[in-house]
mmCIF file of C-alpha atoms in Angstrom:
data_model
loop_
_atom_site.group_PDB
_atom_site.id
_atom_site.type_symbol
_atom_site.label_atom_id
_atom_site.label_comp_id
_atom_site.label_asym_id
_atom_site.label_seq_id
_atom_site.Cartn_x
_atom_site.Cartn_y
_atom_site.Cartn_z
ATOM 1 C CA UNK O 22 1.383 2.962 -24.427
ATOM 2 C CA UNK O 23 1.706 0.878 -21.304
ATOM 3 C CA UNK O 24 3.615 -2.348 -21.640
ATOM 4 C CA UNK O 25 0.866 -4.518 -20.213
ATOM 5 C CA UNK O 26 -2.746 -3.408 -20.130
ATOM 6 C CA UNK O 27 -5.815 -4.824 -18.459
ATOM 7 C CA UNK O 28 -9.317 -3.640 -17.775
ATOM 8 C CA UNK O 29 -9.261 -2.434 -14.199
ATOM 9 C CA UNK O 30 -12.772 -3.592 -13.473
ATOM 10 C CA UNK O 31 -14.335 -4.282 -11.166
ATOM 11 C CA UNK O 32 -15.706 -7.288 -12.969
ATOM 12 C CA UNK O 33 -18.691 -8.856 -11.253
ATOM 13 C CA UNK O 34 -20.002 -12.296 -12.117
ATOM 14 C CA UNK O 35 -22.529 -14.521 -10.367
ATOM 15 C CA UNK O 36 -21.370 -17.671 -8.660
ATOM 16 C CA UNK O 37 -21.074 -20.535 -11.108
ATOM 17 C CA UNK O 38 -20.614 -18.295 -14.145
ATOM 18 C CA UNK O 39 -17.553 -17.936 -16.356
ATOM 19 C CA UNK O 40 -15.278 -14.995 -15.619
ATOM 20 C CA UNK O 41 -13.236 -13.705 -18.549
ATOM 21 C CA UNK O 42 -10.150 -11.601 -17.924
ATOM 22 C CA UNK O 43 -8.227 -9.948 -20.728
ATOM 23 C CA UNK O 44 -4.736 -8.584 -21.190
ATOM 24 C CA UNK O 45 -2.756 -7.017 -24.013
ATOM 25 C CA UNK O 46 0.956 -6.392 -24.209
ATOM 26 C CA UNK O 47 3.067 -4.099 -26.329
ATOM 27 C CA UNK O 48 6.367 -5.967 -26.784
ATOM 28 C CA UNK O 49 5.805 -8.319 -29.704
ATOM 29 C CA UNK O 50 8.868 -10.330 -28.781
ATOM 30 C CA UNK O 51 7.627 -11.204 -25.291
ATOM 31 C CA UNK O 52 8.052 -14.859 -24.523
ATOM 32 C CA UNK O 53 6.224 -15.812 -21.368
ATOM 33 C CA UNK O 54 2.889 -14.849 -19.934
ATOM 34 C CA UNK O 55 1.506 -15.329 -16.480
ATOM 35 C CA UNK O 56 -1.658 -14.837 -14.531
ATOM 36 C CA UNK O 57 -1.335 -14.104 -10.839
ATOM 37 C CA UNK O 58 -4.068 -13.807 -8.257
ATOM 38 C CA UNK O 59 -3.637 -11.362 -5.415
ATOM 39 C CA UNK O 60 -5.805 -11.109 -2.361
ATOM 40 C CA UNK O 61 -5.826 -7.819 -0.516
ATOM 41 C CA UNK O 62 -2.685 -7.360 1.565
ATOM 42 C CA UNK O 63 -1.051 -10.519 0.242
ATOM 43 C CA UNK O 64 1.632 -11.270 -2.299
ATOM 44 C CA UNK O 65 0.630 -12.502 -5.744
ATOM 45 C CA UNK O 66 0.259 -16.234 -6.313
ATOM 46 C CA UNK O 67 0.691 -17.901 -9.660
ATOM 47 C CA UNK O 68 -2.476 -19.216 -11.312
ATOM 48 C CA UNK O 69 -1.338 -20.074 -14.820
ATOM 49 C CA UNK O 70 1.534 -19.581 -17.196
ATOM 50 C CA UNK O 71 1.539 -19.976 -20.957
ATOM 51 C CA UNK O 72 4.269 -19.781 -23.546
ATOM 52 C CA UNK O 73 2.692 -21.033 -26.783
ATOM 53 C CA UNK O 74 -0.210 -19.841 -28.855
ATOM 54 C CA UNK O 75 -3.490 -21.517 -28.082
ATOM 55 C CA UNK O 76 -5.241 -22.662 -24.958
ATOM 56 C CA UNK O 77 -3.906 -24.153 -21.766
ATOM 57 C CA UNK O 78 -6.261 -25.638 -19.234
ATOM 58 C CA UNK O 79 -5.705 -26.339 -15.542
ATOM 59 C CA UNK O 80 -8.771 -27.288 -13.579
ATOM 60 C CA UNK O 81 -11.275 -24.447 -13.707
ATOM 61 C CA UNK O 82 -8.751 -22.112 -15.317
ATOM 62 C CA UNK O 83 -7.961 -21.732 -19.009
ATOM 63 C CA UNK O 84 -5.310 -19.383 -20.330
ATOM 64 C CA UNK O 85 -5.430 -18.325 -23.957
ATOM 65 C CA UNK O 86 -2.566 -16.760 -25.883
ATOM 66 C CA UNK O 87 -2.614 -15.103 -29.274
ATOM 67 C CA UNK O 88 0.821 -13.711 -30.048
ATOM 68 C CA UNK O 89 -0.243 -12.251 -33.387
ATOM 69 C CA UNK O 90 -2.813 -10.110 -31.597
ATOM 70 C CA UNK O 91 -0.582 -9.660 -28.543
ATOM 71 C CA UNK O 92 -3.424 -10.814 -26.389
ATOM 72 C CA UNK O 93 -3.672 -13.177 -23.456
ATOM 73 C CA UNK O 94 -6.757 -14.068 -21.484
ATOM 74 C CA UNK O 95 -7.825 -16.070 -18.468
ATOM 75 C CA UNK O 96 -11.142 -17.857 -18.194
ATOM 76 C CA UNK O 97 -12.411 -19.022 -14.829
ATOM 77 C CA UNK O 98 -15.212 -21.573 -15.066
ATOM 78 C CA UNK O 99 -17.705 -22.230 -12.293
ATOM 79 C CA UNK O 100 -16.600 -19.070 -10.511
ATOM 80 C CA UNK O 101 -16.616 -19.226 -6.735
ATOM 81 C CA UNK O 102 -16.753 -16.412 -4.167
ATOM 82 C CA UNK O 103 -13.231 -17.430 -3.151
ATOM 83 C CA UNK O 104 -12.098 -16.416 -6.638
ATOM 84 C CA UNK O 105 -12.838 -12.804 -5.744
ATOM 85 C CA UNK O 106 -9.455 -11.101 -5.951
ATOM 86 C CA UNK O 107 -7.326 -8.956 -8.207
ATOM 87 C CA UNK O 108 -5.896 -10.793 -11.194
ATOM 88 C CA UNK O 109 -2.575 -9.600 -12.526
ATOM 89 C CA UNK O 110 -1.400 -10.298 -16.030
ATOM 90 C CA UNK O 111 2.390 -10.463 -16.246
ATOM 91 C CA UNK O 112 4.902 -10.715 -19.050
ATOM 92 C CA UNK O 113 8.557 -11.627 -19.183
ATOM 93 C CA UNK O 114 10.327 -9.689 -21.878
ATOM 94 C CA UNK O 115 12.773 -11.193 -24.259
ATOM 95 C CA UNK O 116 16.064 -9.786 -23.070
ATOM 96 C CA UNK O 117 15.433 -9.716 -19.349
ATOM 97 C CA UNK O 118 13.990 -11.909 -16.696
ATOM 98 C CA UNK O 119 12.118 -9.113 -14.969
ATOM 99 C CA UNK O 120 8.391 -9.524 -14.833
ATOM 100 C CA UNK O 121 6.250 -6.641 -16.025
ATOM 101 C CA UNK O 122 2.810 -6.527 -14.468
ATOM 102 C CA UNK O 123 -0.406 -5.124 -15.771
ATOM 103 C CA UNK O 124 -2.536 -2.919 -13.531
ATOM 104 C CA UNK O 125 -4.747 -5.831 -12.518
ATOM 105 C CA UNK O 126 -8.439 -6.583 -12.862
ATOM 106 C CA UNK O 127 -10.585 -6.752 -9.762
ATOM 107 C CA UNK O 128 -12.985 -9.704 -9.878
ATOM 108 C CA UNK O 129 -15.977 -10.049 -7.611
ATOM 109 C CA UNK O 130 -17.959 -13.288 -7.614
ATOM 110 C CA UNK O 131 -21.417 -12.726 -6.207
ATOM 111 C CA UNK O 132 -22.941 -15.624 -4.232
ATOM 112 C CA UNK W 9 7.582 -24.838 -5.892
ATOM 113 C CA UNK W 10 10.548 -22.721 -5.009
ATOM 114 C CA UNK W 11 10.378 -20.658 -1.838
ATOM 115 C CA UNK W 12 11.294 -17.035 -1.396
ATOM 116 C CA UNK W 13 11.229 -15.744 2.150
ATOM 117 C CA UNK W 14 10.890 -12.069 2.931
ATOM 118 C CA UNK W 15 11.389 -10.481 6.320
ATOM 119 C CA UNK W 16 9.929 -8.627 8.117
ATOM 120 C CA UNK W 17 6.330 -8.974 7.039
ATOM 121 C CA UNK W 18 5.339 -5.758 8.731
ATOM 122 C CA UNK W 19 7.348 -2.837 10.069
ATOM 123 C CA UNK W 20 6.516 0.554 11.489
ATOM 124 C CA UNK W 21 9.278 3.129 11.679
ATOM 125 C CA UNK W 22 9.676 6.769 12.496
ATOM 126 C CA UNK W 23 10.186 9.331 9.801
ATOM 127 C CA UNK W 24 13.868 9.865 9.097
ATOM 128 C CA UNK W 25 15.005 6.400 10.111
ATOM 129 C CA UNK W 26 16.135 3.565 7.852
ATOM 130 C CA UNK W 27 14.535 0.180 7.389
ATOM 131 C CA UNK W 28 16.101 -2.972 5.968
ATOM 132 C CA UNK W 29 14.055 -5.657 4.247
ATOM 133 C CA UNK W 30 15.539 -9.067 3.502
ATOM 134 C CA UNK W 31 14.685 -11.405 0.674
ATOM 135 C CA UNK W 32 16.010 -14.955 0.687
ATOM 136 C CA UNK W 33 15.704 -17.768 -1.810
ATOM 137 C CA UNK W 34 15.452 -20.826 0.419
ATOM 138 C CA UNK W 35 15.906 -23.745 -1.944
ATOM 139 C CA UNK W 36 17.522 -22.319 -5.025
ATOM 140 C CA UNK W 37 20.182 -19.852 -5.998
ATOM 141 C CA UNK W 38 19.063 -16.565 -7.448
ATOM 142 C CA UNK W 39 21.633 -14.471 -9.268
ATOM 143 C CA UNK W 40 18.889 -11.954 -9.884
ATOM 144 C CA UNK W 41 16.113 -10.780 -7.621
ATOM 145 C CA UNK W 42 13.547 -8.092 -8.168
ATOM 146 C CA UNK W 43 12.062 -5.523 -5.848
ATOM 147 C CA UNK W 44 8.543 -4.210 -6.352
ATOM 148 C CA UNK W 45 6.472 -1.609 -4.594
ATOM 149 C CA UNK W 46 2.726 -1.649 -4.493
ATOM 150 C CA UNK W 47 0.531 1.199 -3.317
ATOM 151 C CA UNK W 48 -3.070 0.506 -2.287
ATOM 152 C CA UNK W 49 -5.293 -0.548 -5.166
ATOM 153 C CA UNK W 50 -2.426 -0.299 -7.625
ATOM 154 C CA UNK W 51 -0.355 -2.886 -9.420
ATOM 155 C CA UNK W 52 3.174 -3.940 -8.639
ATOM 156 C CA UNK W 53 5.719 -1.465 -9.877
ATOM 157 C CA UNK W 54 9.236 -2.724 -10.465
ATOM 158 C CA UNK W 55 11.721 -0.660 -8.507
ATOM 159 C CA UNK W 56 14.996 -2.362 -9.255
ATOM 160 C CA UNK W 57 16.753 -5.505 -10.336
ATOM 161 C CA UNK W 58 19.192 -6.843 -7.789
ATOM 162 C CA UNK W 59 22.236 -8.563 -9.248
ATOM 163 C CA UNK W 60 24.469 -10.791 -7.178
ATOM 164 C CA UNK W 61 27.957 -9.375 -6.967
ATOM 165 C CA UNK W 62 27.227 -6.212 -8.904
ATOM 166 C CA UNK W 63 25.256 -3.010 -8.704
ATOM 167 C CA UNK W 64 21.512 -3.047 -8.845
ATOM 168 C CA UNK W 65 19.682 -1.737 -11.869
ATOM 169 C CA UNK W 66 17.063 0.836 -10.946
ATOM 170 C CA UNK W 67 13.952 1.681 -12.891
ATOM 171 C CA UNK W 68 13.384 5.210 -14.041
ATOM 172 C CA UNK W 69 12.245 7.477 -11.257
ATOM 173 C CA UNK W 70 13.506 5.300 -8.418
ATOM 174 C CA UNK W 71 16.125 7.001 -6.266
ATOM 175 C CA UNK W 72 19.091 4.698 -5.909
ATOM 176 C CA UNK W 73 20.455 6.620 -2.926
ATOM 177 C CA UNK W 74 17.178 6.263 -1.105
ATOM 178 C CA UNK W 75 16.517 2.622 -1.870
ATOM 179 C CA UNK W 76 19.792 0.830 -1.298
ATOM 180 C CA UNK W 77 19.990 -2.683 -2.656
ATOM 181 C CA UNK W 78 22.637 -5.209 -1.754
ATOM 182 C CA UNK W 79 22.836 -8.699 -3.219
ATOM 183 C CA UNK W 80 25.748 -10.136 -1.312
ATOM 184 C CA UNK W 81 25.097 -13.810 -1.946
ATOM 185 C CA UNK W 82 23.202 -16.084 -4.287
ATOM 186 C CA UNK W 83 20.395 -16.455 -1.772
ATOM 187 C CA UNK W 84 20.044 -13.022 -0.178
ATOM 188 C CA UNK W 85 19.110 -9.573 -1.380
ATOM 189 C CA UNK W 86 18.364 -6.656 0.915
ATOM 190 C CA UNK W 87 16.484 -3.434 0.327
ATOM 191 C CA UNK W 88 17.176 -0.562 2.691
ATOM 192 C CA UNK W 89 14.806 2.364 2.688
ATOM 193 C CA UNK W 90 16.925 5.256 3.944
ATOM 194 C CA UNK W 91 15.600 8.355 5.645
ATOM 195 C CA UNK W 92 12.086 7.031 5.343
ATOM 196 C CA UNK W 93 9.166 9.408 4.943
ATOM 197 C CA UNK W 94 5.440 8.785 5.222
ATOM 198 C CA UNK W 95 5.144 8.713 1.423
ATOM 199 C CA UNK W 96 7.430 5.664 1.433
ATOM 200 C CA UNK W 97 4.730 3.731 3.252
ATOM 201 C CA UNK W 98 3.838 0.902 0.921
ATOM 202 C CA UNK W 99 3.862 -2.838 0.340
ATOM 203 C CA UNK W 100 7.312 -3.974 -0.789
ATOM 204 C CA UNK W 101 7.631 -7.348 -2.489
ATOM 205 C CA UNK W 102 10.668 -9.214 -3.725
ATOM 206 C CA UNK W 103 10.776 -11.965 -6.285
ATOM 207 C CA UNK W 104 13.234 -14.317 -7.892
ATOM 208 C CA UNK W 105 12.983 -16.336 -11.065
ATOM 209 C CA UNK W 106 13.977 -19.909 -11.527
ATOM 210 C CA UNK W 107 16.220 -20.190 -14.558
ATOM 211 C CA UNK W 108 16.411 -17.629 -17.320
ATOM 212 C CA UNK W 109 13.523 -16.517 -19.469
ATOM 213 C CA UNK W 110 10.270 -18.342 -19.604
ATOM 214 C CA UNK W 111 10.032 -19.352 -16.004
ATOM 215 C CA UNK W 112 7.738 -18.152 -13.278
ATOM 216 C CA UNK W 113 8.601 -15.606 -10.657
ATOM 217 C CA UNK W 114 8.413 -16.677 -7.024
ATOM 218 C CA UNK W 115 7.407 -13.970 -4.625
ATOM 219 C CA UNK W 116 8.249 -13.279 -1.039
ATOM 220 C CA UNK W 117 5.434 -12.711 1.393
ATOM 221 C CA UNK W 118 5.785 -8.951 1.133
ATOM 222 C CA UNK W 119 6.627 -6.289 3.704
ATOM 223 C CA UNK W 120 4.087 -3.723 4.791
ATOM 224 C CA UNK W 121 6.069 -0.585 5.659
ATOM 225 C CA UNK W 122 4.402 2.181 7.592
ATOM 226 C CA UNK W 123 6.366 5.353 8.241
ATOM 227 C CA UNK W 124 4.928 7.524 10.994
#
């Protein structure tokens, strides 16, 4: 079982719709969860981080964490073509600071 | 946010030569930095953890004699790809975390290595 799993996509949504990205992780003791956006040929950039169960909202982005289900998601409201990118779910494990990345989900927002 | 600077952003080298990539934390001290490799259309794969003043910790399957890591100061880690081959061509990214546990990772700009 991979440590962090995501649907690879591609996920296509029309402009203005809600894009839903999902991620599961295997280490139940994981503490911190991140969503990064990566454009082709560029380094990842942080979109959201979440530590506690529940929802966390920042502008058009909402991260959701359910530690019991070992599940974290990212919702993007009012999707824009500029949101088209690969979204990486990342987890920091308990005993280390290294960040473990999921395989990424490719999102395409269709104008 | 914190800044991590990586240099060079792009390098082309001949097969058999060595290439050094630098990763600097510009406004904070990083006792630990991380090196990732990313092949096209794949996710970031952790190669090694660079520890200031001690040996790096390599992930399984990563050749420590091929990918030399030196973390000589609290703001600089270097990755040297020795005797590079075309299959080493990839996007190499470094990162450093602020604090311990529960904080975000700040990434360098990445280095596109092409071995010809």
